[in-house]
mmCIF file of C-alpha atoms in Angstrom:
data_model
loop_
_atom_site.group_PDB
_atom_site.id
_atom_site.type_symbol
_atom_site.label_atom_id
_atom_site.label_comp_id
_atom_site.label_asym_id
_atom_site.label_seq_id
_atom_site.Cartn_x
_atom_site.Cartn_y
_atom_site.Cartn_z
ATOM 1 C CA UNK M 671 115.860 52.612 65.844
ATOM 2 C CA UNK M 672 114.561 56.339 64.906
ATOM 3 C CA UNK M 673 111.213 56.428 63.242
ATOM 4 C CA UNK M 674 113.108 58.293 60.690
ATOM 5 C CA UNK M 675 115.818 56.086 60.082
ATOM 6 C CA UNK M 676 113.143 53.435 59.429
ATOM 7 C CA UNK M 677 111.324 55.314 56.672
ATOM 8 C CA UNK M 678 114.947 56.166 55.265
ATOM 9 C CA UNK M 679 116.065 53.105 55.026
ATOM 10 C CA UNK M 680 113.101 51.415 53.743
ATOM 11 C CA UNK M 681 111.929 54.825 51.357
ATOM 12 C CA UNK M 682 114.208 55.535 48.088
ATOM 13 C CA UNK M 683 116.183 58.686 48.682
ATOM 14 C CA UNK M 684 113.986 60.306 46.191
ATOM 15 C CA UNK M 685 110.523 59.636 47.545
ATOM 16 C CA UNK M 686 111.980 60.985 51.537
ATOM 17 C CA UNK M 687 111.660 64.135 52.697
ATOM 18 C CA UNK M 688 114.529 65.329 55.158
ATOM 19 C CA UNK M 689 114.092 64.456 58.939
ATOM 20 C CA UNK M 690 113.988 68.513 59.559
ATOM 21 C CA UNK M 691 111.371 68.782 57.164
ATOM 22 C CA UNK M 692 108.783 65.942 58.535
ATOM 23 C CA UNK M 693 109.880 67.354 62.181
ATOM 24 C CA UNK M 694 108.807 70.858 61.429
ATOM 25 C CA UNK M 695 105.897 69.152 59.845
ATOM 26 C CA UNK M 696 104.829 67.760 62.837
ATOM 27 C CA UNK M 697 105.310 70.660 65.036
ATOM 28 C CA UNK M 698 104.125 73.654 62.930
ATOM 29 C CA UNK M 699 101.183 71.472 60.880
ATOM 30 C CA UNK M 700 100.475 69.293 63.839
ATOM 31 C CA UNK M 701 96.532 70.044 63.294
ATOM 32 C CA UNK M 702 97.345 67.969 59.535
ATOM 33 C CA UNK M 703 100.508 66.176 60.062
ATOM 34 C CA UNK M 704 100.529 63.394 62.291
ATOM 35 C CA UNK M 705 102.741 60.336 63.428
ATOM 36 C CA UNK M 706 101.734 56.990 64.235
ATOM 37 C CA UNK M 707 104.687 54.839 65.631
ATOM 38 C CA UNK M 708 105.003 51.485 66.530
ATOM 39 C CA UNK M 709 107.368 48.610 67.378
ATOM 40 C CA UNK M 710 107.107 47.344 63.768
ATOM 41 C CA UNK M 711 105.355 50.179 62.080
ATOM 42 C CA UNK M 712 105.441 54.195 60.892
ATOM 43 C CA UNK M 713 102.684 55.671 59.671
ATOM 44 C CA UNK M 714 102.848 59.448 58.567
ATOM 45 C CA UNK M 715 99.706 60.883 57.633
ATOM 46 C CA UNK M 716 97.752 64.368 56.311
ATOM 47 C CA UNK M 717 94.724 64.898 57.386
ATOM 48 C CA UNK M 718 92.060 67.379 56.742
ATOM 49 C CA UNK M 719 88.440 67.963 56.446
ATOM 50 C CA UNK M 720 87.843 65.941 53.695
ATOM 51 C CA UNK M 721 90.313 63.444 52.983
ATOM 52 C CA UNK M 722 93.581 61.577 54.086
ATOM 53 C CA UNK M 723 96.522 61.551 52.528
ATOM 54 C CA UNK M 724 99.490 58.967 53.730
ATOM 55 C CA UNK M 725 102.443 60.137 53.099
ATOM 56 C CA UNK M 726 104.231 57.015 54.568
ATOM 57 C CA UNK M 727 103.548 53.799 55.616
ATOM 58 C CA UNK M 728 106.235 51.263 56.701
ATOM 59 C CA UNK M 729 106.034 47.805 58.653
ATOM 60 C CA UNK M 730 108.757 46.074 59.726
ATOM 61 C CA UNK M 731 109.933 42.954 58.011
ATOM 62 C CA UNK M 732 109.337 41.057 61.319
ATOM 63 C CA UNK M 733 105.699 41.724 61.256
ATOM 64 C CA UNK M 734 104.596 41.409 57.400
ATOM 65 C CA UNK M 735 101.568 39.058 56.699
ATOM 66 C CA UNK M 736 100.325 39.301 60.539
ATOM 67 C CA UNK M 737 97.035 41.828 59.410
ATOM 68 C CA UNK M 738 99.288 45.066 61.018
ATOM 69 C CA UNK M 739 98.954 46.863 57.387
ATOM 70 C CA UNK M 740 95.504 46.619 57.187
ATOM 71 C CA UNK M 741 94.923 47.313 60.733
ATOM 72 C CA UNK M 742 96.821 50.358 60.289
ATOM 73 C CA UNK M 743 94.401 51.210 57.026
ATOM 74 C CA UNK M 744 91.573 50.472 58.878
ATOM 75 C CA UNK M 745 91.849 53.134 61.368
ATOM 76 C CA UNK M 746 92.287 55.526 58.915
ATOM 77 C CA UNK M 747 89.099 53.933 57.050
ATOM 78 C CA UNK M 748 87.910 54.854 60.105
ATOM 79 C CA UNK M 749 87.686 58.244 59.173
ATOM 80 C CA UNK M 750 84.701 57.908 56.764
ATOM 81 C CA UNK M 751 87.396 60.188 54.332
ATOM 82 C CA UNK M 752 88.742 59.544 50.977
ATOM 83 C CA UNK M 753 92.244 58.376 51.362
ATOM 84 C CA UNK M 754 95.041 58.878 48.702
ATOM 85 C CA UNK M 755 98.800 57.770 48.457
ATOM 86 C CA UNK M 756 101.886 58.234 46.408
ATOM 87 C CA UNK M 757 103.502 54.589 45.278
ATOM 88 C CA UNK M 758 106.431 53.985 42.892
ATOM 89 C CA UNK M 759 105.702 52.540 39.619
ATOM 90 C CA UNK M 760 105.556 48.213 39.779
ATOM 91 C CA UNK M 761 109.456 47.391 38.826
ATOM 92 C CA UNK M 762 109.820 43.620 38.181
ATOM 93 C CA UNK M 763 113.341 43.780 39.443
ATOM 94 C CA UNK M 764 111.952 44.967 43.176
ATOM 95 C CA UNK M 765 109.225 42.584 44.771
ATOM 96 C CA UNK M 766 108.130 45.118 46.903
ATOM 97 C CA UNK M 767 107.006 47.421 44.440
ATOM 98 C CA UNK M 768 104.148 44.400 43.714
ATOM 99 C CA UNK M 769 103.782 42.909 46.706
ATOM 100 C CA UNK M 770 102.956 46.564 47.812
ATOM 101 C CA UNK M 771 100.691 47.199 44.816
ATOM 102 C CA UNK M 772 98.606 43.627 45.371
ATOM 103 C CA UNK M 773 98.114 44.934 49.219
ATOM 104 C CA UNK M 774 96.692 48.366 48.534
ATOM 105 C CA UNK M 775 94.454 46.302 45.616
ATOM 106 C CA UNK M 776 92.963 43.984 48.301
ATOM 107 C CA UNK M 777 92.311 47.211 50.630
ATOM 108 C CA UNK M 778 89.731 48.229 48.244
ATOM 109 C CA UNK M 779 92.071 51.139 46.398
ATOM 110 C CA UNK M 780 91.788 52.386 42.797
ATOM 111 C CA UNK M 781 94.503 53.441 40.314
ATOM 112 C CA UNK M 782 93.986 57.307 39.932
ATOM 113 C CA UNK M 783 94.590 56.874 36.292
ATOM 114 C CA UNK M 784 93.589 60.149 34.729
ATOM 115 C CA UNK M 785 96.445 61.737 37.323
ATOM 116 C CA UNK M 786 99.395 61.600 36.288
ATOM 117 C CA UNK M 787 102.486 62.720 38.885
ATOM 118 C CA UNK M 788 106.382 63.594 37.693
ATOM 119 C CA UNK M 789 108.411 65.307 40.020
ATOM 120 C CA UNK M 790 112.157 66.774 39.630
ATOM 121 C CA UNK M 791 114.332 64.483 43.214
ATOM 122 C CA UNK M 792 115.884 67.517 44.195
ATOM 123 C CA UNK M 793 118.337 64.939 46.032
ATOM 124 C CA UNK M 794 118.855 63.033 42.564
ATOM 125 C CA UNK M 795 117.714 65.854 40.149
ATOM 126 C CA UNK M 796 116.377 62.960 38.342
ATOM 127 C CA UNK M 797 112.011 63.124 37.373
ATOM 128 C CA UNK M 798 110.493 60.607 39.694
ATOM 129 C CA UNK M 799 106.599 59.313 38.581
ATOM 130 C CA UNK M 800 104.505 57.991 40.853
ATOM 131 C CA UNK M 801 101.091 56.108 40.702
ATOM 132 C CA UNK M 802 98.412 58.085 43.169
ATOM 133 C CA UNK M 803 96.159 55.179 44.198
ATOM 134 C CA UNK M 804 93.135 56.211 46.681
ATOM 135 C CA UNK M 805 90.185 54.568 48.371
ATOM 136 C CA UNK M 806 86.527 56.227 47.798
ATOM 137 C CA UNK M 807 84.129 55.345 50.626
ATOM 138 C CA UNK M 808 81.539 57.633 48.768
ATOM 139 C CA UNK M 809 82.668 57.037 45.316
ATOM 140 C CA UNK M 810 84.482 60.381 45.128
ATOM 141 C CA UNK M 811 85.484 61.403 41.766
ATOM 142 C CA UNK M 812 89.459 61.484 40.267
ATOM 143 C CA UNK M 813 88.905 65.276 40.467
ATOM 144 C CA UNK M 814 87.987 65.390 43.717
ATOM 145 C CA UNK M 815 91.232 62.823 44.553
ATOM 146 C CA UNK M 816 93.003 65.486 42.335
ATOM 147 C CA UNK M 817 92.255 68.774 44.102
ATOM 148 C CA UNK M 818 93.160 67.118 47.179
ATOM 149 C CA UNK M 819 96.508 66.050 45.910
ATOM 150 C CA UNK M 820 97.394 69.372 44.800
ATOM 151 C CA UNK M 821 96.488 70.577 48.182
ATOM 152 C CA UNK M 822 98.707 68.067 49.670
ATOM 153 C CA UNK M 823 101.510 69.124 47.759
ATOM 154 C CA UNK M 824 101.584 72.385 48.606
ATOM 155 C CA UNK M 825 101.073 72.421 52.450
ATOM 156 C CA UNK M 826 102.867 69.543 52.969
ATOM 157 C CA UNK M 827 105.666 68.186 49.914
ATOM 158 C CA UNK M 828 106.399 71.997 49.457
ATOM 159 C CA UNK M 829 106.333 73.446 53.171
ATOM 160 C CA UNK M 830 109.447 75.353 53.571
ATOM 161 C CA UNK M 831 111.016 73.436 50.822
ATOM 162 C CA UNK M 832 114.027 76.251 49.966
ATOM 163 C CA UNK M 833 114.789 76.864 53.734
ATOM 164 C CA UNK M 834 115.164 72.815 54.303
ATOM 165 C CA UNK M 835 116.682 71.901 50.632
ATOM 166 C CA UNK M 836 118.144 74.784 49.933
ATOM 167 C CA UNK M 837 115.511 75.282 46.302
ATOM 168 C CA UNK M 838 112.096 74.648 45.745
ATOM 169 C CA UNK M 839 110.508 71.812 44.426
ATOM 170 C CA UNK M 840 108.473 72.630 41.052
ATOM 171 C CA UNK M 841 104.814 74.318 41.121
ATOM 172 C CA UNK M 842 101.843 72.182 41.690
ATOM 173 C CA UNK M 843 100.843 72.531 37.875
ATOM 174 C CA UNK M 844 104.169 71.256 36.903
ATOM 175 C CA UNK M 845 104.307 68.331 38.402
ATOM 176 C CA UNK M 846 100.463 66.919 38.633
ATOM 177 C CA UNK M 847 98.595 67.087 35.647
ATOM 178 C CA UNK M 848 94.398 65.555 34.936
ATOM 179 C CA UNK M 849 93.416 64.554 31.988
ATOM 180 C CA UNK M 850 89.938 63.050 32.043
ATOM 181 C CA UNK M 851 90.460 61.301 28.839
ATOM 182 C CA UNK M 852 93.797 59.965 30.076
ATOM 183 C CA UNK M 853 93.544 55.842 29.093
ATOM 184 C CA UNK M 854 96.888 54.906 30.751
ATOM 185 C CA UNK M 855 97.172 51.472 31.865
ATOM 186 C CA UNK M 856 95.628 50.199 35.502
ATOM 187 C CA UNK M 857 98.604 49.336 37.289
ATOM 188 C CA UNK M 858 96.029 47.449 39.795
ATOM 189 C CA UNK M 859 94.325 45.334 36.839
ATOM 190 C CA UNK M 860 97.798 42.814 36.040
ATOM 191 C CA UNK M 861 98.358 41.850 39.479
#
């Protein structure tokens, strides 16, 4: 199977970018945007000076709970960078969501909880929120983790958005938002 088709059928439609998009992506930004593929895993990643965003990170059913996740984190631990990721909300109804929540927690991430993240689906037109969780080898700041976010989001979520979805997705300001005195719940501490 397509590495594509594996991160679309695992991925809800709202969270995927188009296959043109992460292909252009990896031929125009190929000095950020890069692919690591597997037999049981994809792993699509930013990275830049100082920090590493994944954008996606899927194993295969058939190889859960053999250590490929965190070797997978590892190498990009590796780095010696901060590393930040998008993840949906814990919904009771899906497993996933906290089985996937409980993973990152035991790789040493922390809920980015003065960041807050709503953006309009443009294949939905419905406001998805995600939780931005990120791992701080040098106990960077939320604001640091912020600015890189918003740098992520426009090279990367953004690039080209009107040519490949025919409108743009909202500005930066719009959709991520700091507030230092934000005292939202830890989605990490209940699992």
């Amino acid at each position: 199977m397509h590495w594509y088709e594996k991160l679309n059928q695992y991925f809800p439609i709202e969270e995927m970018k188009s296959k043109e998009h992460m292909e252009t992506l990896l031929d125009e930004q190929s000095e950020i945007y890069h692919k690591d593929e597997g037999p049981h895993h994809v792993l699509m990643y930013v990275e830049l000076d100082h920090f590493v965003f994944i954008d996606y990170l899927f194993v295969s059913k058939d190889a859960r709970g053999m250590g490929l996740g965190k070797k997978l984190l590892g190498k990009m631990k590796d780095k010696g960078k901060p590393i930040i990721l998008e993840v949906e909300p814990v919904n009771y109804d899906d497993t996933d969501t906290e089985k996937r929540l409980r993973f990152y927690k035991r790789e040493g991430f922390k809920h980015a909880q003065s960041i807050g993240y709503r953006r309009r689906s443009l294949a939905t037109k419905e406001i998805n929120a995600m939780e931005i969780l990120y791992w701080a080898p040098n106990n960077e700041s939320e604001d640091t983790i912020f600015e890189a976010m918003k740098t992520t989001y426009e090279l990367v979520h953004t690039y080209k958005d009107k040519q490949f979805y025919g409108e743009s997705y909202q500005k930066v300001d719009e959709v991520l938002t700091f507030d230092e005195g934000e005292s939202g719940k830890n989605v990490l501490d209940r699992l």
